[in-house]
């Protein structure tokens, strides 16, 4: 009995220290990373590429998620400070923004990966569908869909007392909790599946284009003008690599969260003792922490794999040095 108690106490300490010391560092590097990504992809010459528009939307959603979800969790779990339980409006708005940004971020990755399938196609008509106008329409429609779908959060959320002197900001409708769990499971599984399909499809298209290129060089100039894929440019390939690494990072750290959601759905009607409930709560919090990592490290992965991204940062730093000199 004492052994079980020791394990539970240890898990609580691990969880507390994780959000006291590790999460603030993650939040800091995530904030800097999102700002750098936004500056880079907002450059005029990159902003003409539809994929950059998706990356801008993706990083905006990440930034919002960091401050609507990670920061409050750091305060509540790590330091026992929860402002959302003191004001019903703050409670509802914070939870709504957290859920919305958590759904929008993978949506923009899926849209970006679909755009890369279009731009890497060997068919000129297919490539022409990758436009800035189409990107803005997709982002607007997707954002509007999730914004309206999660609007009930603003009404069905309340400050609930779950124990002596213990308040939480949570949903008061069990039906909506089940609905949101289903949506989260859908996002975690179907979203990852679509990213994987589009990512592999893009790789296949790029390899096909590389095989076609030697043959194209032997054809007539007119033929080359008509069929030469503009997706073969270095910039487009670099954006493909950046997107693929973002998808891999998201999949790696979100996979455990998806498995945990499936487990929760399977066992939601089981009778559980206090010990099992606390263990499952600990695992859920660890999975949620893991799920926040992709929102924070995208920029640093881009620095490692993309020469174009590194060059853009060098250009910005060089411009700042010139301004300082003058």
Short mmCIF file of C-alpha atoms in Angstrom, two decimals:
data_model
loop_
_atom_site.label_atom_id
_atom_site.label_comp_id
_atom_site.label_asym_id
_atom_site.label_seq_id
_atom_site.Cartn_x
_atom_site.Cartn_y
_atom_site.Cartn_z
CA UNK A 1 0.00 0.00 0.00
CA UNK A 2 2.80 2.37 0.92
CA UNK A 3 4.59 1.40 -2.30
CA UNK A 4 1.55 2.43 -4.36
CA UNK A 5 1.30 5.66 -2.41
CA UNK A 6 4.98 6.39 -3.03
CA UNK A 7 4.50 5.82 -6.75
CA UNK A 8 1.54 8.20 -6.86
CA UNK A 9 3.44 10.85 -4.91
CA UNK A 10 6.42 10.45 -7.26
CA UNK A 11 4.18 10.86 -10.31
CA UNK A 12 2.67 14.02 -8.86
CA UNK A 13 6.15 15.44 -8.21
CA UNK A 14 7.33 14.53 -11.72
CA UNK A 15 4.27 16.24 -13.18
CA UNK A 16 4.76 19.32 -11.01
CA UNK A 17 8.48 19.68 -11.79
CA UNK A 18 7.82 19.06 -15.48
CA UNK A 19 5.56 22.11 -15.59
CA UNK A 20 7.64 24.15 -13.14
CA UNK A 21 11.00 23.88 -14.89
CA UNK A 22 10.80 22.15 -18.29
CA UNK A 23 7.63 23.70 -19.68
CA UNK A 24 8.72 27.34 -19.14
CA UNK A 25 11.86 26.62 -21.19
CA UNK A 26 9.71 24.98 -23.86
CA UNK A 27 7.39 28.00 -23.87
CA UNK A 28 10.32 30.40 -24.23
CA UNK A 29 11.93 28.57 -27.17
CA UNK A 30 8.49 28.08 -28.70
CA UNK A 31 7.74 31.80 -28.53
CA UNK A 32 11.07 32.72 -30.12
CA UNK A 33 10.66 29.98 -32.73
CA UNK A 34 7.17 31.09 -33.78
CA UNK A 35 8.28 34.71 -34.08
CA UNK A 36 11.28 33.74 -36.22
CA UNK A 37 9.10 31.54 -38.45
CA UNK A 38 6.56 34.34 -38.89
CA UNK A 39 9.29 36.83 -39.81
CA UNK A 40 10.87 34.44 -42.32
CA UNK A 41 7.70 33.28 -44.07
CA UNK A 42 6.34 36.84 -44.15
CA UNK A 43 9.22 37.98 -46.36
CA UNK A 44 7.83 39.41 -49.58
CA UNK A 45 9.50 36.92 -51.94
CA UNK A 46 8.39 33.92 -49.82
CA UNK A 47 4.90 35.28 -49.24
CA UNK A 48 4.19 34.81 -52.95
CA UNK A 49 4.29 31.04 -52.39
CA UNK A 50 1.01 29.45 -51.17
CA UNK A 51 2.91 27.11 -48.86
CA UNK A 52 4.36 30.10 -47.00
CA UNK A 53 0.82 31.36 -46.35
CA UNK A 54 -0.05 28.02 -44.76
CA UNK A 55 3.13 28.21 -42.66
CA UNK A 56 2.19 31.72 -41.48
CA UNK A 57 -1.25 30.47 -40.42
CA UNK A 58 0.33 27.40 -38.79
CA UNK A 59 2.76 29.44 -36.71
CA UNK A 60 0.08 31.94 -35.69
CA UNK A 61 -2.03 29.03 -34.41
CA UNK A 62 1.02 27.62 -32.61
CA UNK A 63 1.75 30.96 -30.96
CA UNK A 64 -1.85 31.31 -29.77
CA UNK A 65 -1.83 27.74 -28.45
CA UNK A 66 1.36 28.31 -26.46
CA UNK A 67 -0.18 31.23 -24.58
CA UNK A 68 -3.74 29.91 -24.28
CA UNK A 69 -2.82 26.37 -23.24
CA UNK A 70 0.81 25.87 -22.23
CA UNK A 71 1.15 29.05 -20.14
CA UNK A 72 -2.05 28.49 -18.08
CA UNK A 73 -1.07 24.83 -17.57
CA UNK A 74 2.36 25.89 -16.31
CA UNK A 75 0.71 28.24 -13.82
CA UNK A 76 -1.98 25.80 -12.67
CA UNK A 77 -0.02 22.53 -12.51
CA UNK A 78 3.42 23.90 -11.71
CA UNK A 79 2.55 26.78 -9.40
CA UNK A 80 -1.09 26.18 -8.36
CA UNK A 81 -2.23 29.45 -9.96
CA UNK A 82 -5.35 29.23 -12.10
CA UNK A 83 -6.87 32.55 -13.12
CA UNK A 84 -9.51 30.86 -15.29
CA UNK A 85 -11.31 29.56 -12.17
CA UNK A 86 -11.79 33.09 -10.88
CA UNK A 87 -13.74 34.51 -13.81
CA UNK A 88 -16.33 32.68 -15.91
CA UNK A 89 -15.69 34.79 -19.03
CA UNK A 90 -11.94 34.16 -18.86
CA UNK A 91 -12.64 30.47 -18.24
CA UNK A 92 -14.79 30.11 -21.36
CA UNK A 93 -12.70 32.28 -23.68
CA UNK A 94 -9.40 30.63 -22.69
CA UNK A 95 -10.74 27.10 -23.15
CA UNK A 96 -12.36 28.04 -26.46
CA UNK A 97 -9.16 29.59 -27.84
CA UNK A 98 -7.11 26.62 -26.62
CA UNK A 99 -9.35 24.07 -28.33
CA UNK A 100 -9.66 26.15 -31.50
CA UNK A 101 -5.91 26.71 -31.93
CA UNK A 102 -5.26 23.03 -31.17
CA UNK A 103 -7.53 22.04 -34.06
CA UNK A 104 -6.40 24.76 -36.47
CA UNK A 105 -2.69 24.01 -36.23
CA UNK A 106 -2.86 20.46 -37.73
CA UNK A 107 -5.50 21.67 -40.21
CA UNK A 108 -3.00 24.13 -41.69
CA UNK A 109 -0.37 21.36 -41.91
CA UNK A 110 -2.83 19.16 -43.79
CA UNK A 111 -3.66 22.02 -46.18
CA UNK A 112 0.04 22.77 -46.71
CA UNK A 113 0.77 19.11 -47.43
CA UNK A 114 -2.11 19.01 -49.94
CA UNK A 115 -0.66 22.13 -51.59
CA UNK A 116 2.71 20.39 -51.93
CA UNK A 117 1.00 17.51 -53.73
CA UNK A 118 -0.43 20.00 -56.22
CA UNK A 119 2.81 21.93 -56.73
CA UNK A 120 4.94 18.80 -57.22
CA UNK A 121 2.58 17.27 -59.77
CA UNK A 122 3.93 16.59 -63.25
CA UNK A 123 0.63 17.85 -64.66
CA UNK A 124 0.71 21.58 -65.45
CA UNK A 125 -3.04 22.01 -64.88
CA UNK A 126 -2.77 20.44 -61.44
CA UNK A 127 0.15 22.70 -60.53
CA UNK A 128 -1.85 25.79 -61.51
CA UNK A 129 -4.38 24.97 -58.78
CA UNK A 130 -1.74 25.88 -56.19
CA UNK A 131 -2.45 29.60 -55.93
CA UNK A 132 -2.47 32.25 -53.22
CA UNK A 133 -6.21 32.78 -53.73
CA UNK A 134 -6.91 29.08 -53.23
CA UNK A 135 -4.71 29.07 -50.09
CA UNK A 136 -6.60 32.01 -48.58
CA UNK A 137 -9.96 30.36 -49.38
CA UNK A 138 -8.91 27.05 -47.80
CA UNK A 139 -7.58 28.76 -44.67
CA UNK A 140 -10.70 30.92 -44.34
CA UNK A 141 -13.13 28.01 -44.84
CA UNK A 142 -11.23 25.67 -42.52
CA UNK A 143 -10.90 28.32 -39.82
CA UNK A 144 -14.58 29.25 -40.07
CA UNK A 145 -15.63 25.59 -39.85
CA UNK A 146 -13.72 24.85 -36.62
CA UNK A 147 -14.61 28.27 -35.17
CA UNK A 148 -18.34 27.58 -35.53
CA UNK A 149 -18.10 23.91 -34.56
CA UNK A 150 -16.44 24.73 -31.23
CA UNK A 151 -18.61 27.78 -30.49
CA UNK A 152 -20.68 25.80 -27.91
CA UNK A 153 -17.60 25.86 -25.66
CA UNK A 154 -18.42 29.51 -24.96
CA UNK A 155 -21.75 28.42 -23.46
CA UNK A 156 -21.26 24.87 -22.14
CA UNK A 157 -18.15 25.61 -20.06
CA UNK A 158 -18.36 26.46 -16.39
CA UNK A 159 -16.29 26.69 -13.22
CA UNK A 160 -16.90 23.37 -11.46
CA UNK A 161 -16.01 22.35 -7.92
CA UNK A 162 -14.51 18.84 -7.95
CA UNK A 163 -13.36 18.74 -4.34
CA UNK A 164 -12.78 20.78 -1.20
CA UNK A 165 -11.27 24.11 -2.30
CA UNK A 166 -10.69 22.62 -5.76
CA UNK A 167 -12.18 24.37 -8.80
CA UNK A 168 -11.64 23.60 -12.47
CA UNK A 169 -12.70 25.30 -15.68
CA UNK A 170 -14.38 22.51 -17.64
CA UNK A 171 -17.43 21.41 -19.62
CA UNK A 172 -20.66 20.94 -17.73
CA UNK A 173 -22.30 18.84 -20.46
CA UNK A 174 -21.31 15.16 -20.63
CA UNK A 175 -22.75 14.96 -24.16
CA UNK A 176 -20.46 17.73 -25.36
CA UNK A 177 -17.48 16.10 -23.62
CA UNK A 178 -18.16 12.94 -25.65
CA UNK A 179 -18.55 14.99 -28.83
CA UNK A 180 -15.28 16.85 -28.22
CA UNK A 181 -13.49 13.58 -27.45
CA UNK A 182 -14.72 12.22 -30.78
CA UNK A 183 -13.53 15.37 -32.59
CA UNK A 184 -10.13 15.15 -30.88
CA UNK A 185 -9.83 11.49 -31.82
CA UNK A 186 -10.80 12.33 -35.40
CA UNK A 187 -8.19 15.11 -35.52
CA UNK A 188 -5.47 12.94 -34.02
CA UNK A 189 -6.03 9.92 -36.28
CA UNK A 190 -7.45 11.23 -39.58
CA UNK A 191 -5.23 14.32 -39.43
CA UNK A 192 -2.08 12.22 -39.03
CA UNK A 193 -3.27 9.84 -41.76
CA UNK A 194 -3.87 12.69 -44.24
CA UNK A 195 -0.48 14.24 -43.45
CA UNK A 196 1.20 10.88 -44.04
CA UNK A 197 -0.65 10.29 -47.33
CA UNK A 198 0.02 13.77 -48.72
CA UNK A 199 3.62 13.73 -47.49
CA UNK A 200 4.40 10.40 -49.17
CA UNK A 201 2.54 11.55 -52.29
CA UNK A 202 4.72 14.69 -52.47
CA UNK A 203 7.90 12.61 -52.11
CA UNK A 204 6.70 10.34 -54.92
CA UNK A 205 5.99 13.37 -57.14
CA UNK A 206 9.42 14.89 -56.45
CA UNK A 207 11.16 11.62 -57.32
CA UNK A 208 9.11 11.32 -60.51
CA UNK A 209 10.08 14.87 -61.52
CA UNK A 210 13.75 14.12 -60.90
CA UNK A 211 13.50 11.10 -63.20
CA UNK A 212 11.71 13.10 -65.88
CA UNK A 213 14.22 15.99 -65.81
CA UNK A 214 17.02 14.29 -67.82
CA UNK A 215 14.54 13.30 -70.52
CA UNK A 216 13.04 16.79 -70.57
CA UNK A 217 16.46 18.30 -71.23
CA UNK A 218 16.58 16.44 -74.58
CA UNK A 219 13.21 17.71 -75.77
CA UNK A 220 12.48 20.89 -77.69
CA UNK A 221 12.53 24.31 -76.04
CA UNK A 222 8.79 24.78 -76.50
CA UNK A 223 8.08 21.47 -74.86
CA UNK A 224 10.30 22.39 -71.95
CA UNK A 225 8.45 25.65 -71.44
CA UNK A 226 5.09 23.84 -71.35
CA UNK A 227 6.06 20.93 -69.15
CA UNK A 228 8.90 22.12 -66.94
CA UNK A 229 7.49 22.02 -63.42
CA UNK A 230 7.92 25.23 -61.52
CA UNK A 231 7.80 23.05 -58.42
CA UNK A 232 11.27 21.87 -59.33
CA UNK A 233 12.76 25.12 -58.05
CA UNK A 234 15.06 25.02 -55.05
CA UNK A 235 12.65 27.17 -53.02
CA UNK A 236 9.74 24.77 -53.54
CA UNK A 237 11.87 21.74 -52.68
CA UNK A 238 13.06 23.45 -49.50
CA UNK A 239 9.47 24.24 -48.51
CA UNK A 240 8.59 20.59 -49.13
CA UNK A 241 11.41 19.46 -46.84
CA UNK A 242 10.35 21.95 -44.16
CA UNK A 243 6.77 20.72 -44.36
CA UNK A 244 7.79 17.06 -44.22
CA UNK A 245 9.91 17.58 -41.11
CA UNK A 246 7.03 19.50 -39.47
CA UNK A 247 4.70 16.59 -40.26
CA UNK A 248 7.18 14.05 -38.86
CA UNK A 249 7.63 16.07 -35.66
CA UNK A 250 3.88 16.49 -35.26
CA UNK A 251 3.29 12.77 -35.86
CA UNK A 252 6.00 11.63 -33.43
CA UNK A 253 4.83 13.74 -30.51
CA UNK A 254 1.09 13.53 -31.19
CA UNK A 255 1.00 9.77 -31.70
CA UNK A 256 1.03 9.04 -27.96
CA UNK A 257 -1.78 11.53 -27.43
CA UNK A 258 -3.85 9.79 -30.13
CA UNK A 259 -3.28 6.39 -28.48
CA UNK A 260 -4.26 7.83 -25.11
CA UNK A 261 -7.47 9.26 -26.58
CA UNK A 262 -8.37 5.87 -28.05
CA UNK A 263 -7.72 4.24 -24.66
CA UNK A 264 -9.90 6.82 -22.91
CA UNK A 265 -12.77 6.19 -25.32
CA UNK A 266 -12.53 2.42 -24.85
CA UNK A 267 -12.39 2.59 -21.04
CA UNK A 268 -14.69 5.57 -20.41
CA UNK A 269 -17.46 3.35 -18.98
CA UNK A 270 -15.15 1.21 -16.83
CA UNK A 271 -15.30 1.42 -13.05
CA UNK A 272 -11.87 2.64 -11.91
CA UNK A 273 -10.41 2.96 -8.44
CA UNK A 274 -8.66 6.10 -7.20
CA UNK A 275 -5.18 4.73 -7.88
CA UNK A 276 -5.94 3.86 -11.50
CA UNK A 277 -7.63 7.22 -12.05
CA UNK A 278 -4.57 9.09 -10.78
CA UNK A 279 -2.21 6.98 -12.90
CA UNK A 280 -4.32 7.59 -16.01
CA UNK A 281 -4.46 11.30 -15.20
CA UNK A 282 -0.66 11.37 -14.97
CA UNK A 283 -0.28 9.57 -18.31
CA UNK A 284 -2.78 11.95 -19.93
CA UNK A 285 -0.86 14.99 -18.67
CA UNK A 286 2.42 13.56 -19.97
CA UNK A 287 0.81 12.87 -23.36
CA UNK A 288 -0.59 16.42 -23.42
CA UNK A 289 2.85 17.79 -22.61
CA UNK A 290 4.29 15.70 -25.45
CA UNK A 291 1.59 17.07 -27.74
CA UNK A 292 2.69 20.65 -27.06
CA UNK A 293 6.27 20.02 -28.24
CA UNK A 294 5.51 20.27 -32.01
CA UNK A 295 4.03 23.74 -31.41
CA UNK A 296 7.38 24.92 -30.04
CA UNK A 297 10.26 23.34 -32.00
CA UNK A 298 9.32 23.79 -35.66
CA UNK A 299 11.71 26.71 -36.18
CA UNK A 300 14.74 24.83 -34.89
CA UNK A 301 14.04 21.84 -37.13
CA UNK A 302 13.80 24.26 -40.07
CA UNK A 303 17.21 25.68 -39.17
CA UNK A 304 18.75 22.23 -39.22
CA UNK A 305 17.32 20.90 -42.48
CA UNK A 306 16.76 23.95 -44.69
CA UNK A 307 19.58 25.95 -46.24
CA UNK A 308 17.04 28.45 -47.59
CA UNK A 309 15.67 29.04 -44.08
CA UNK A 310 19.18 29.60 -42.69
CA UNK A 311 20.01 32.01 -45.51
CA UNK A 312 16.83 34.01 -44.84
CA UNK A 313 17.80 34.39 -41.19
CA UNK A 314 21.30 35.50 -42.22
CA UNK A 315 19.81 38.12 -44.55
CA UNK A 316 17.59 39.50 -41.79
CA UNK A 317 20.48 39.63 -39.33
CA UNK A 318 22.67 41.32 -41.96
CA UNK A 319 20.01 43.97 -42.57
CA UNK A 320 19.78 44.66 -38.83
CA UNK A 321 23.55 45.10 -38.65
CA UNK A 322 23.45 47.58 -41.56
CA UNK A 323 20.69 49.60 -39.85
CA UNK A 324 22.69 49.68 -36.63
CA UNK A 325 25.78 50.93 -38.45
CA UNK A 326 23.83 53.74 -40.11
#
